[in-house]
Short mmCIF file of C-alpha atoms in Angstrom, two decimals:
data_model
loop_
_atom_site.label_atom_id
_atom_site.label_comp_id
_atom_site.label_asym_id
_atom_site.label_seq_id
_atom_site.Cartn_x
_atom_site.Cartn_y
_atom_site.Cartn_z
CA MET A 1 -69.98 -17.80 -8.52
CA SER A 2 -69.55 -17.68 -4.75
CA ALA A 3 -66.95 -15.59 -3.04
CA ASN A 4 -65.16 -18.76 -1.88
CA THR A 5 -64.61 -19.92 -5.44
CA GLN A 6 -63.20 -16.64 -6.67
CA ALA A 7 -59.50 -16.64 -7.31
CA ALA A 8 -57.50 -14.82 -4.70
CA PRO A 9 -55.72 -11.76 -6.03
CA LYS A 10 -52.08 -12.33 -6.76
CA GLN A 11 -49.73 -10.71 -4.31
CA LYS A 12 -47.05 -8.49 -5.75
CA ARG A 13 -43.58 -9.78 -5.12
CA SER A 14 -41.40 -7.16 -3.49
CA PHE A 15 -37.82 -6.88 -4.69
CA SER A 16 -35.15 -7.69 -2.14
CA VAL A 17 -31.46 -7.08 -2.65
CA PRO A 18 -29.52 -10.38 -2.67
CA HIS A 19 -27.06 -11.21 0.08
CA VAL A 20 -23.56 -9.81 -0.42
CA LEU A 21 -22.16 -13.31 -0.91
CA VAL A 22 -24.70 -13.93 -3.67
CA LEU A 23 -23.60 -10.71 -5.37
CA ILE A 24 -19.95 -11.75 -5.11
CA ILE A 25 -20.67 -15.17 -6.61
CA PHE A 26 -22.63 -13.49 -9.39
CA LEU A 27 -19.65 -11.22 -10.08
CA ILE A 28 -17.35 -14.26 -10.18
CA LEU A 29 -19.55 -15.80 -12.88
CA VAL A 30 -19.66 -12.52 -14.79
CA CYS A 31 -15.86 -12.32 -14.67
CA CYS A 32 -15.60 -15.91 -15.90
CA ALA A 33 -17.82 -14.98 -18.85
CA LEU A 34 -15.68 -11.93 -19.57
CA THR A 35 -12.57 -14.11 -19.92
CA TYR A 36 -14.31 -15.69 -22.92
CA ILE A 37 -15.35 -12.34 -24.38
CA LEU A 38 -12.68 -9.70 -23.75
CA PRO A 39 -9.32 -9.79 -25.50
CA ALA A 40 -6.46 -10.93 -23.26
CA GLY A 41 -3.59 -8.56 -22.65
CA LEU A 42 -0.83 -7.61 -20.24
CA TYR A 43 1.30 -4.68 -19.18
CA GLU A 44 5.02 -5.16 -18.66
CA VAL A 45 5.98 -5.11 -14.97
CA ASP A 46 9.15 -3.50 -13.63
CA SER A 47 10.88 -6.28 -11.71
CA ALA A 48 12.65 -3.79 -9.44
CA THR A 49 9.59 -1.90 -8.23
CA GLY A 50 6.70 -4.25 -8.99
CA TYR A 51 4.87 -1.41 -10.75
CA ILE A 52 3.58 -1.77 -14.30
CA VAL A 53 5.34 0.03 -17.13
CA PRO A 54 3.07 2.67 -18.70
CA ASN A 55 2.27 2.32 -22.40
CA SER A 56 3.48 -1.28 -22.44
CA TYR A 57 0.10 -2.99 -22.88
CA HIS A 58 0.07 -5.78 -25.49
CA ASN A 59 -2.28 -8.59 -26.47
CA VAL A 60 -1.57 -12.19 -25.43
CA ALA A 61 -3.21 -15.54 -26.02
CA ARG A 62 -6.68 -15.88 -24.51
CA THR A 63 -6.87 -18.08 -21.38
CA PRO A 64 -10.56 -18.31 -20.39
CA VAL A 65 -11.47 -19.40 -16.86
CA SER A 66 -14.45 -21.73 -16.41
CA PRO A 67 -16.83 -21.52 -13.42
CA TRP A 68 -15.47 -24.87 -12.23
CA SER A 69 -11.92 -23.50 -12.24
CA ALA A 70 -13.13 -20.47 -10.28
CA LEU A 71 -14.80 -22.78 -7.75
CA LEU A 72 -11.50 -24.57 -7.23
CA GLU A 73 -9.90 -21.22 -6.38
CA VAL A 74 -12.21 -20.48 -3.43
CA THR A 75 -10.06 -22.41 -0.95
CA THR A 76 -6.92 -20.76 -2.29
CA GLY A 77 -8.58 -17.36 -2.07
CA ILE A 78 -9.45 -17.83 1.60
CA ALA A 79 -5.98 -19.18 2.42
CA SER A 80 -4.22 -16.32 0.61
CA GLN A 81 -5.93 -13.76 2.82
CA GLY A 82 -4.78 -15.41 6.05
CA THR A 83 -3.03 -12.36 7.53
CA ILE A 84 -5.91 -9.99 6.80
CA ILE A 85 -8.46 -12.49 8.10
CA ALA A 86 -6.43 -12.95 11.30
CA LEU A 87 -6.30 -9.17 11.75
CA LEU A 88 -10.07 -8.85 11.38
CA LEU A 89 -10.78 -11.69 13.79
CA ILE A 90 -8.45 -10.37 16.49
CA MET A 91 -9.54 -6.75 16.14
CA GLY A 92 -13.19 -7.80 16.15
CA GLY A 93 -12.65 -9.68 19.39
CA THR A 94 -10.67 -6.84 20.95
CA ILE A 95 -13.22 -4.11 20.21
CA SER A 96 -16.04 -6.37 21.37
CA VAL A 97 -14.35 -6.95 24.74
CA ILE A 98 -13.83 -3.22 25.25
CA ILE A 99 -17.43 -2.37 24.34
CA GLU A 100 -18.93 -5.20 26.42
CA SER A 101 -16.95 -4.03 29.44
CA GLY A 102 -19.27 -1.01 29.51
CA ALA A 103 -16.41 1.49 29.64
CA VAL A 104 -17.15 3.10 26.28
CA GLY A 105 -20.78 3.57 27.24
CA SER A 106 -19.70 5.10 30.54
CA VAL A 107 -17.49 7.63 28.78
CA ILE A 108 -20.32 8.60 26.45
CA ASN A 109 -22.79 8.87 29.32
CA TYR A 110 -20.35 10.89 31.38
CA SER A 111 -19.81 13.32 28.51
CA VAL A 112 -23.56 13.68 28.06
CA TYR A 113 -24.07 14.34 31.76
CA LYS A 114 -21.29 16.90 32.08
CA LEU A 115 -22.49 18.88 29.07
CA GLN A 116 -26.24 18.57 29.53
CA ASP A 117 -26.57 22.01 31.05
CA LYS A 118 -24.78 23.60 28.11
CA SER A 119 -26.38 24.78 24.90
CA ILE A 120 -26.75 22.61 21.82
CA LYS A 121 -23.84 24.54 20.33
CA VAL A 122 -21.51 22.90 22.87
CA LEU A 123 -23.04 19.51 23.56
CA VAL A 124 -23.79 18.34 20.02
CA PRO A 125 -20.35 19.21 18.54
CA ALA A 126 -18.59 17.60 21.50
CA VAL A 127 -20.39 14.27 21.07
CA VAL A 128 -20.05 14.32 17.27
CA VAL A 129 -16.28 14.82 17.56
CA LEU A 130 -16.02 12.10 20.20
CA MET A 131 -17.89 9.59 18.05
CA SER A 132 -15.86 10.58 14.99
CA VAL A 133 -12.64 9.96 16.92
CA ILE A 134 -13.85 6.52 17.99
CA GLY A 135 -15.00 5.73 14.46
CA GLY A 136 -11.82 7.07 12.89
CA LEU A 137 -9.44 5.11 15.11
CA ALA A 138 -11.38 1.93 15.78
CA GLY A 139 -14.54 2.05 13.70
CA GLN A 140 -16.66 -1.09 13.90
CA ASP A 141 -20.27 -2.01 13.20
CA SER A 142 -20.96 -2.58 16.90
CA LEU A 143 -20.71 1.20 17.45
CA VAL A 144 -24.26 1.42 16.11
CA ALA A 145 -25.35 0.45 19.64
CA PHE A 146 -24.69 4.05 20.69
CA VAL A 147 -27.86 5.09 18.85
CA ALA A 148 -29.65 4.09 22.08
CA VAL A 149 -27.60 6.71 23.91
CA GLY A 150 -28.59 9.16 21.18
CA ILE A 151 -32.28 8.63 21.93
CA LEU A 152 -31.64 9.47 25.58
CA LEU A 153 -29.69 12.57 24.60
CA VAL A 154 -32.29 14.01 22.20
CA LYS A 155 -34.99 13.52 24.82
CA GLN A 156 -33.04 15.72 27.20
CA LEU A 157 -32.40 18.33 24.50
CA LYS A 158 -35.94 18.12 23.04
CA LEU A 159 -34.74 17.20 19.56
CA ASP A 160 -35.97 14.53 17.16
CA ARG A 161 -34.80 11.02 16.42
CA ILE A 162 -33.10 11.99 13.18
CA ALA A 163 -30.84 14.18 15.32
CA ALA A 164 -30.02 11.09 17.42
CA LEU A 165 -28.94 9.25 14.28
CA SER A 166 -26.87 12.18 13.08
CA ILE A 167 -25.11 12.72 16.41
CA PHE A 168 -24.22 9.09 17.15
CA TYR A 169 -24.45 7.21 13.84
CA LEU A 170 -23.57 9.64 11.05
CA SER A 171 -20.65 10.94 13.11
CA TYR A 172 -18.88 7.63 13.67
CA LEU A 173 -19.39 6.58 10.06
CA THR A 174 -17.94 9.90 8.89
CA GLY A 175 -14.91 9.38 11.10
CA GLN A 176 -14.61 5.81 9.90
CA ALA A 177 -14.76 6.91 6.24
CA ALA A 178 -11.43 8.72 6.61
CA GLY A 179 -10.04 7.02 9.71
CA PRO A 180 -6.25 6.62 9.51
CA THR A 181 -6.05 3.34 11.45
CA ILE A 182 -9.24 1.42 10.65
CA ALA A 183 -8.97 -2.04 9.09
CA ILE A 184 -10.10 -0.97 5.62
CA ILE A 185 -7.21 1.44 5.02
CA LEU A 186 -4.67 -0.93 6.56
CA MET A 187 -5.88 -3.68 4.22
CA ALA A 188 -5.84 -1.37 1.19
CA GLN A 189 -2.31 -0.19 1.93
CA GLU A 190 -1.13 -3.76 2.47
CA THR A 191 -2.63 -4.85 -0.85
CA ALA A 192 -1.13 -1.84 -2.63
CA GLY A 193 2.32 -2.58 -1.24
CA LEU A 194 2.41 0.48 1.03
CA GLN A 195 3.62 0.76 4.60
CA PRO A 196 0.59 0.45 6.92
CA VAL A 197 -0.43 3.76 8.55
CA SER A 198 1.75 5.68 6.08
CA GLY A 199 0.57 9.06 4.82
CA LEU A 200 -0.88 9.79 8.24
CA GLY A 201 -0.59 13.59 8.07
CA ALA A 202 -2.71 14.09 4.94
CA ARG A 203 -5.27 11.53 6.10
CA LEU A 204 -5.71 13.39 9.39
CA VAL A 205 -6.37 16.63 7.48
CA VAL A 206 -9.09 14.91 5.44
CA TRP A 207 -10.54 13.35 8.60
CA VAL A 208 -10.62 16.73 10.40
CA THR A 209 -12.31 18.37 7.40
CA LEU A 210 -15.02 15.73 7.19
CA THR A 211 -15.52 15.74 10.96
CA LEU A 212 -15.99 19.53 10.99
CA THR A 213 -18.47 19.16 8.14
CA CYS A 214 -20.45 16.63 10.19
CA VAL A 215 -20.31 18.93 13.23
CA LEU A 216 -21.66 21.91 11.29
CA TYR A 217 -24.32 19.90 9.44
CA THR A 218 -25.61 18.15 12.55
CA THR A 219 -25.48 21.20 14.82
CA HIS A 220 -27.26 23.35 12.24
CA TYR A 221 -30.12 20.86 12.03
CA CYS A 222 -30.40 20.55 15.81
CA LEU A 223 -30.49 24.31 16.28
CA LYS A 224 -33.04 24.68 13.48
CA ILE A 225 -35.56 22.21 14.90
CA SER A 226 -34.96 23.46 18.44
CA ARG A 227 -35.99 26.95 17.37
CA ASP A 228 -38.79 25.78 15.07
CA PRO A 229 -40.13 22.24 15.71
CA SER A 230 -42.07 22.35 12.43
CA LYS A 231 -38.71 22.02 10.60
CA SER A 232 -38.24 18.50 11.97
CA LEU A 233 -38.00 15.97 9.13
CA PHE A 234 -39.07 13.25 11.55
CA GLY A 235 -42.31 15.09 12.26
CA SER A 236 -42.10 15.42 16.04
CA LEU A 237 -39.63 16.19 18.80
CA GLU A 238 -38.80 14.04 21.79
CA ALA A 239 -39.68 15.10 25.32
CA PRO A 240 -37.77 14.28 28.52
CA ASP A 241 -39.18 11.46 30.62
CA GLU A 242 -40.86 13.02 33.65
CA SER A 243 -40.08 10.01 35.79
CA SER A 244 -36.41 9.86 34.96
CA SER A 245 -33.41 12.09 34.57
CA LEU A 246 -29.80 11.73 33.64
CA GLU A 247 -28.10 10.41 36.74
CA ALA A 248 -24.47 11.24 37.33
CA PRO A 249 -22.47 8.33 35.94
CA LYS A 250 -19.23 7.24 37.50
CA LEU A 251 -16.05 7.67 35.52
CA GLY A 252 -12.83 6.55 37.12
CA PHE A 253 -9.51 4.91 36.39
CA LYS A 254 -11.13 1.66 35.26
CA GLU A 255 -13.20 3.27 32.53
CA ILE A 256 -10.41 5.55 31.30
CA ALA A 257 -7.86 2.73 31.24
CA THR A 258 -10.28 0.43 29.39
CA VAL A 259 -11.13 2.96 26.70
CA SER A 260 -7.41 3.74 26.33
CA CYS A 261 -6.88 0.11 25.38
CA MET A 262 -8.93 0.82 22.26
CA PHE A 263 -6.43 3.39 21.02
CA VAL A 264 -3.03 2.54 22.54
CA PRO A 265 -2.35 -0.52 20.32
CA PHE A 266 -2.88 1.60 17.19
CA ALA A 267 -0.75 4.46 18.52
CA VAL A 268 2.15 2.15 19.45
CA TYR A 269 1.84 0.27 16.18
CA ALA A 270 1.76 3.49 14.13
CA TYR A 271 5.06 4.53 15.70
CA GLY A 272 6.63 1.11 15.23
CA ALA A 273 5.44 0.80 11.63
CA ALA A 274 6.92 4.19 10.76
CA THR A 275 10.25 3.80 12.57
CA LEU A 276 10.87 0.06 13.00
CA GLY A 277 9.09 -1.46 10.02
CA TRP A 278 6.52 -3.38 12.07
CA GLY A 279 3.83 -5.36 10.28
CA PHE A 280 0.33 -6.59 11.06
CA SER A 281 1.63 -9.27 13.42
CA ASN A 282 2.80 -6.54 15.81
CA LEU A 283 -0.58 -4.83 15.74
CA MET A 284 -2.34 -8.11 16.48
CA ALA A 285 0.03 -8.84 19.36
CA PHE A 286 -0.64 -5.43 20.93
CA ALA A 287 -4.38 -5.95 20.48
CA LEU A 288 -4.18 -9.24 22.37
CA LEU A 289 -2.24 -7.54 25.15
CA ALA A 290 -4.98 -4.91 25.27
CA VAL A 291 -7.58 -7.63 25.77
CA LEU A 292 -5.62 -9.00 28.73
CA ALA A 293 -5.28 -5.49 30.17
CA VAL A 294 -9.03 -4.91 29.91
CA GLY A 295 -9.63 -8.20 31.68
CA LEU A 296 -7.30 -7.32 34.54
CA VAL A 297 -8.55 -3.76 34.99
CA ASN A 298 -12.19 -4.85 34.99
CA ARG A 299 -11.53 -8.07 36.94
CA ILE A 300 -13.26 -10.14 34.30
CA ASN A 301 -13.19 -13.90 34.85
CA PRO A 302 -10.76 -15.48 32.33
CA SER A 303 -13.45 -17.77 30.94
CA ARG A 304 -15.85 -14.83 30.57
CA LEU A 305 -13.11 -12.77 28.93
CA ALA A 306 -12.41 -15.57 26.48
CA ALA A 307 -16.11 -15.90 25.67
CA MET A 308 -16.38 -12.14 25.03
CA PHE A 309 -13.33 -12.20 22.77
CA VAL A 310 -14.46 -15.25 20.80
CA GLY A 311 -17.96 -13.78 20.47
CA GLY A 312 -16.58 -10.58 18.98
CA ALA A 313 -14.25 -12.46 16.67
CA SER A 314 -17.06 -14.71 15.47
CA THR A 315 -19.02 -11.69 14.25
CA MET A 316 -16.24 -11.16 11.70
CA GLY A 317 -16.52 -14.70 10.35
CA GLY A 318 -18.95 -13.82 7.58
CA ILE A 319 -16.82 -10.91 6.42
CA CYS A 320 -13.73 -13.13 6.39
CA LEU A 321 -15.54 -15.70 4.27
CA MET A 322 -16.60 -13.02 1.79
CA ILE A 323 -13.02 -11.76 1.62
CA GLY A 324 -11.94 -15.22 0.47
CA PHE A 325 -14.68 -15.38 -2.15
CA ALA A 326 -13.94 -11.82 -3.29
CA LYS A 327 -10.29 -12.75 -3.80
CA VAL A 328 -11.45 -15.24 -6.46
CA ILE A 329 -12.67 -12.34 -8.61
CA GLY A 330 -9.16 -10.95 -8.85
CA THR A 331 -7.79 -14.46 -9.50
CA VAL A 332 -10.23 -15.02 -12.37
CA LEU A 333 -9.39 -11.67 -13.94
CA THR A 334 -5.67 -12.35 -13.57
CA ASP A 335 -5.69 -15.98 -14.79
CA GLY A 336 -7.91 -14.96 -17.70
CA ASN A 337 -5.43 -12.19 -18.59
CA ILE A 338 -8.18 -9.57 -18.71
CA LEU A 339 -7.35 -7.58 -15.56
CA HIS A 340 -4.88 -5.45 -17.48
CA THR A 341 -7.30 -5.30 -20.41
CA ILE A 342 -9.93 -3.71 -18.17
CA ALA A 343 -7.28 -1.40 -16.75
CA TYR A 344 -6.20 -0.49 -20.28
CA GLY A 345 -9.78 0.42 -21.17
CA ALA A 346 -10.09 2.54 -18.04
CA VAL A 347 -6.81 4.27 -18.86
CA ASN A 348 -8.08 5.21 -22.30
CA VAL A 349 -11.29 6.68 -20.87
CA ILE A 350 -10.13 8.31 -17.63
CA GLY A 351 -6.62 9.10 -18.78
CA GLN A 352 -7.87 11.72 -21.21
CA LEU A 353 -8.75 13.89 -18.22
CA GLY A 354 -5.37 13.55 -16.51
CA SER A 355 -4.09 11.73 -13.43
CA ALA A 356 -5.91 14.03 -11.00
CA ALA A 357 -9.25 13.06 -12.55
CA THR A 358 -8.31 9.41 -12.16
CA ALA A 359 -8.49 9.76 -8.37
CA ALA A 360 -11.98 11.24 -8.64
CA GLY A 361 -12.97 8.47 -11.08
CA ILE A 362 -11.83 5.72 -8.73
CA PHE A 363 -13.63 7.44 -5.85
CA ILE A 364 -16.88 7.66 -7.83
CA PHE A 365 -16.62 4.08 -9.10
CA THR A 366 -16.05 2.74 -5.58
CA THR A 367 -18.94 4.86 -4.33
CA LEU A 368 -21.34 3.37 -6.87
CA PHE A 369 -20.06 -0.15 -6.24
CA ASN A 370 -20.50 0.34 -2.50
CA LEU A 371 -24.24 0.82 -2.98
CA LEU A 372 -24.42 -2.90 -3.81
CA ILE A 373 -21.58 -4.34 -1.71
CA PRO A 374 -21.09 -2.22 1.43
CA SER A 375 -18.52 -4.53 3.02
CA GLY A 376 -15.22 -2.69 2.66
CA PRO A 377 -12.96 -5.61 3.65
CA ALA A 378 -14.67 -7.77 1.03
CA LYS A 379 -14.03 -5.18 -1.69
CA VAL A 380 -10.31 -4.66 -1.01
CA PRO A 381 -9.03 -7.86 -2.68
CA MET A 382 -11.60 -7.38 -5.43
CA LEU A 383 -11.04 -3.75 -6.45
CA ILE A 384 -7.55 -2.68 -5.34
CA PRO A 385 -5.83 -5.14 -7.75
CA LEU A 386 -8.07 -3.77 -10.50
CA PHE A 387 -7.19 -0.15 -9.68
CA LEU A 388 -3.44 -0.64 -9.29
CA PRO A 389 -2.65 -0.99 -13.02
CA VAL A 390 -4.75 2.09 -13.77
CA ALA A 391 -2.94 4.13 -11.11
CA ASP A 392 0.50 2.90 -12.14
CA ALA A 393 -0.09 3.47 -15.84
CA LEU A 394 -1.18 7.08 -15.27
CA GLY A 395 1.45 7.88 -12.67
CA MET A 396 -1.15 8.16 -9.92
CA SER A 397 0.14 7.87 -6.35
CA ARG A 398 -0.83 4.65 -4.62
CA GLN A 399 -1.50 6.66 -1.47
CA VAL A 400 -4.08 8.70 -3.37
CA LEU A 401 -5.49 5.46 -4.78
CA CYS A 402 -5.98 3.99 -1.29
CA LEU A 403 -7.57 7.20 0.01
CA ALA A 404 -9.91 7.37 -2.99
CA PHE A 405 -10.95 3.78 -2.33
CA GLN A 406 -11.44 4.40 1.40
CA LEU A 407 -13.56 7.50 0.87
CA GLY A 408 -15.60 5.84 -1.86
CA ASP A 409 -16.21 2.87 0.40
CA GLY A 410 -17.09 4.90 3.49
CA LEU A 411 -19.12 7.92 2.41
CA THR A 412 -22.14 5.95 1.17
CA ASN A 413 -22.44 3.52 4.07
CA TYR A 414 -25.14 5.69 5.61
CA ILE A 415 -27.38 5.52 2.52
CA THR A 416 -26.80 2.13 0.91
CA PRO A 417 -29.99 0.06 1.31
CA VAL A 418 -28.10 -3.23 1.65
CA SER A 419 -26.23 -2.12 4.79
CA SER A 420 -27.21 -4.21 7.79
CA VAL A 421 -25.77 -1.50 10.06
CA LEU A 422 -28.06 1.15 8.56
CA ALA A 423 -31.00 -1.20 8.97
CA ALA A 424 -30.08 -1.67 12.63
CA ALA A 425 -29.69 2.08 13.19
CA LEU A 426 -33.06 2.84 11.61
CA ALA A 427 -34.75 0.10 13.64
CA MET A 428 -33.24 1.34 16.92
CA SER A 429 -34.22 4.94 16.25
CA GLY A 430 -37.63 4.33 14.68
CA VAL A 431 -36.73 6.50 11.65
CA ASN A 432 -37.86 5.21 8.26
CA TYR A 433 -35.49 5.04 5.31
CA GLY A 434 -37.25 7.77 3.29
CA LYS A 435 -37.03 10.40 6.04
CA TRP A 436 -33.40 9.52 6.70
CA LEU A 437 -32.57 9.96 2.99
CA ARG A 438 -34.19 13.39 2.96
CA TYR A 439 -31.90 14.39 5.80
CA VAL A 440 -28.64 12.79 4.71
CA LEU A 441 -28.56 13.19 0.91
CA PRO A 442 -27.46 16.86 1.02
CA TYR A 443 -24.70 15.80 3.40
CA VAL A 444 -23.63 13.10 0.94
CA CYS A 445 -23.33 15.70 -1.82
CA ILE A 446 -21.24 17.99 0.40
CA THR A 447 -18.82 15.23 1.42
CA PHE A 448 -18.52 14.13 -2.21
CA VAL A 449 -17.39 17.61 -3.24
CA ILE A 450 -14.89 17.74 -0.37
CA SER A 451 -13.53 14.29 -1.26
CA VAL A 452 -13.07 15.04 -4.96
CA ALA A 453 -11.36 18.34 -4.14
CA ALA A 454 -9.03 16.68 -1.61
CA LEU A 455 -8.10 13.82 -3.95
CA THR A 456 -7.47 16.18 -6.86
CA PHE A 457 -5.25 18.41 -4.72
CA LEU A 458 -3.25 15.53 -3.19
CA GLN A 459 -2.65 14.01 -6.60
CA SER A 460 -1.60 17.36 -8.07
CA ILE A 461 1.10 17.85 -5.38
CA GLY A 462 2.39 14.28 -5.79
CA TRP A 463 1.41 12.97 -2.34
CA SER A 464 2.96 9.54 -1.90
#
């Protein structure tokens, strides 16, 4: 038999994780099936507070939900999340305008230039804290673009590319994981019936703790490979370009005023929400004013400004669509009268360890779930309604619940393989996934211990 007639060897099919929307639709179908399998039941609800009455669970008639009925709820699910979707669109456009203006990059470059003659002990912590502040107050996926600045920085400091990822990528995600004003916590608090930006003091303590952890972890690695290049997990260190050097960037009123527009709306809104009862509409209005201010300060043509804003908002379209689909999961569980049944089962399992352990359980569950669906905004309408009956039945503070959800959602974003942001960061830096995991997994374990300890303590003192 000739070589041409021989059968070609079969190629092995590589497994690829489905798109997030596919996973959500799959979960909708699973939930529909569960309405036919699980017993239906309800807790009594206190009409005055809206909280469920502990130990009031009872069985009711089964009301299964068919896939067709769930499909009919998609439009309703999208419409019901109108306020949250509007917030995401406007904030996406606002942050995009500020970043595209170049001011944020100028501030980063200026900081790098001013500190370049200092030791790693000064420069690396300063940039990590700066990125954590930006991530904690206005964290967005577009911040991954700063990895390019990280490559420039590590060349000047003769570090490796994993250090670049840790300084500019791990830092902003760490800040975002406990950020007091990012969209994910505002959405969770809104869904849980809490005042947006409430509980700010305790959240800032958690954010500071995690930021200091990132500072110590990153700086320790940078110092270690600087002293002994063989310790580099990447395998080699970067060298400064002989033909180029860090030129002194300009930083004036325009750049400072533009970057301020990223934070001022949140600061004003936080005050108004705490003292005047402002809602999301006020935050969105201030964000729009910030866009106009950026346009005036940078003398951006109105048509160009509009295009920048719409472009940034459009990047949130997919997330908004998934939020609508994710809402259907909660609708199916509610209409099928099994949401409280699942909560009742969780109460029986987790409740044996006490309310403090419930916070850790919710954190761990969200962490595991985030490995498959990293989109925090898409998970809020899906998981918060599921957690609320558990928290209420065990006397767990809703503030602790929201923090447990936020930490569980945020502290695995730098390892989940389905994260498009992680894929972008790895591609920009040239670091493969295996080497990055070797570096970051110990950090994940450390932040997990800190998170569980913080949640247990806050629940034990009755933080609300």
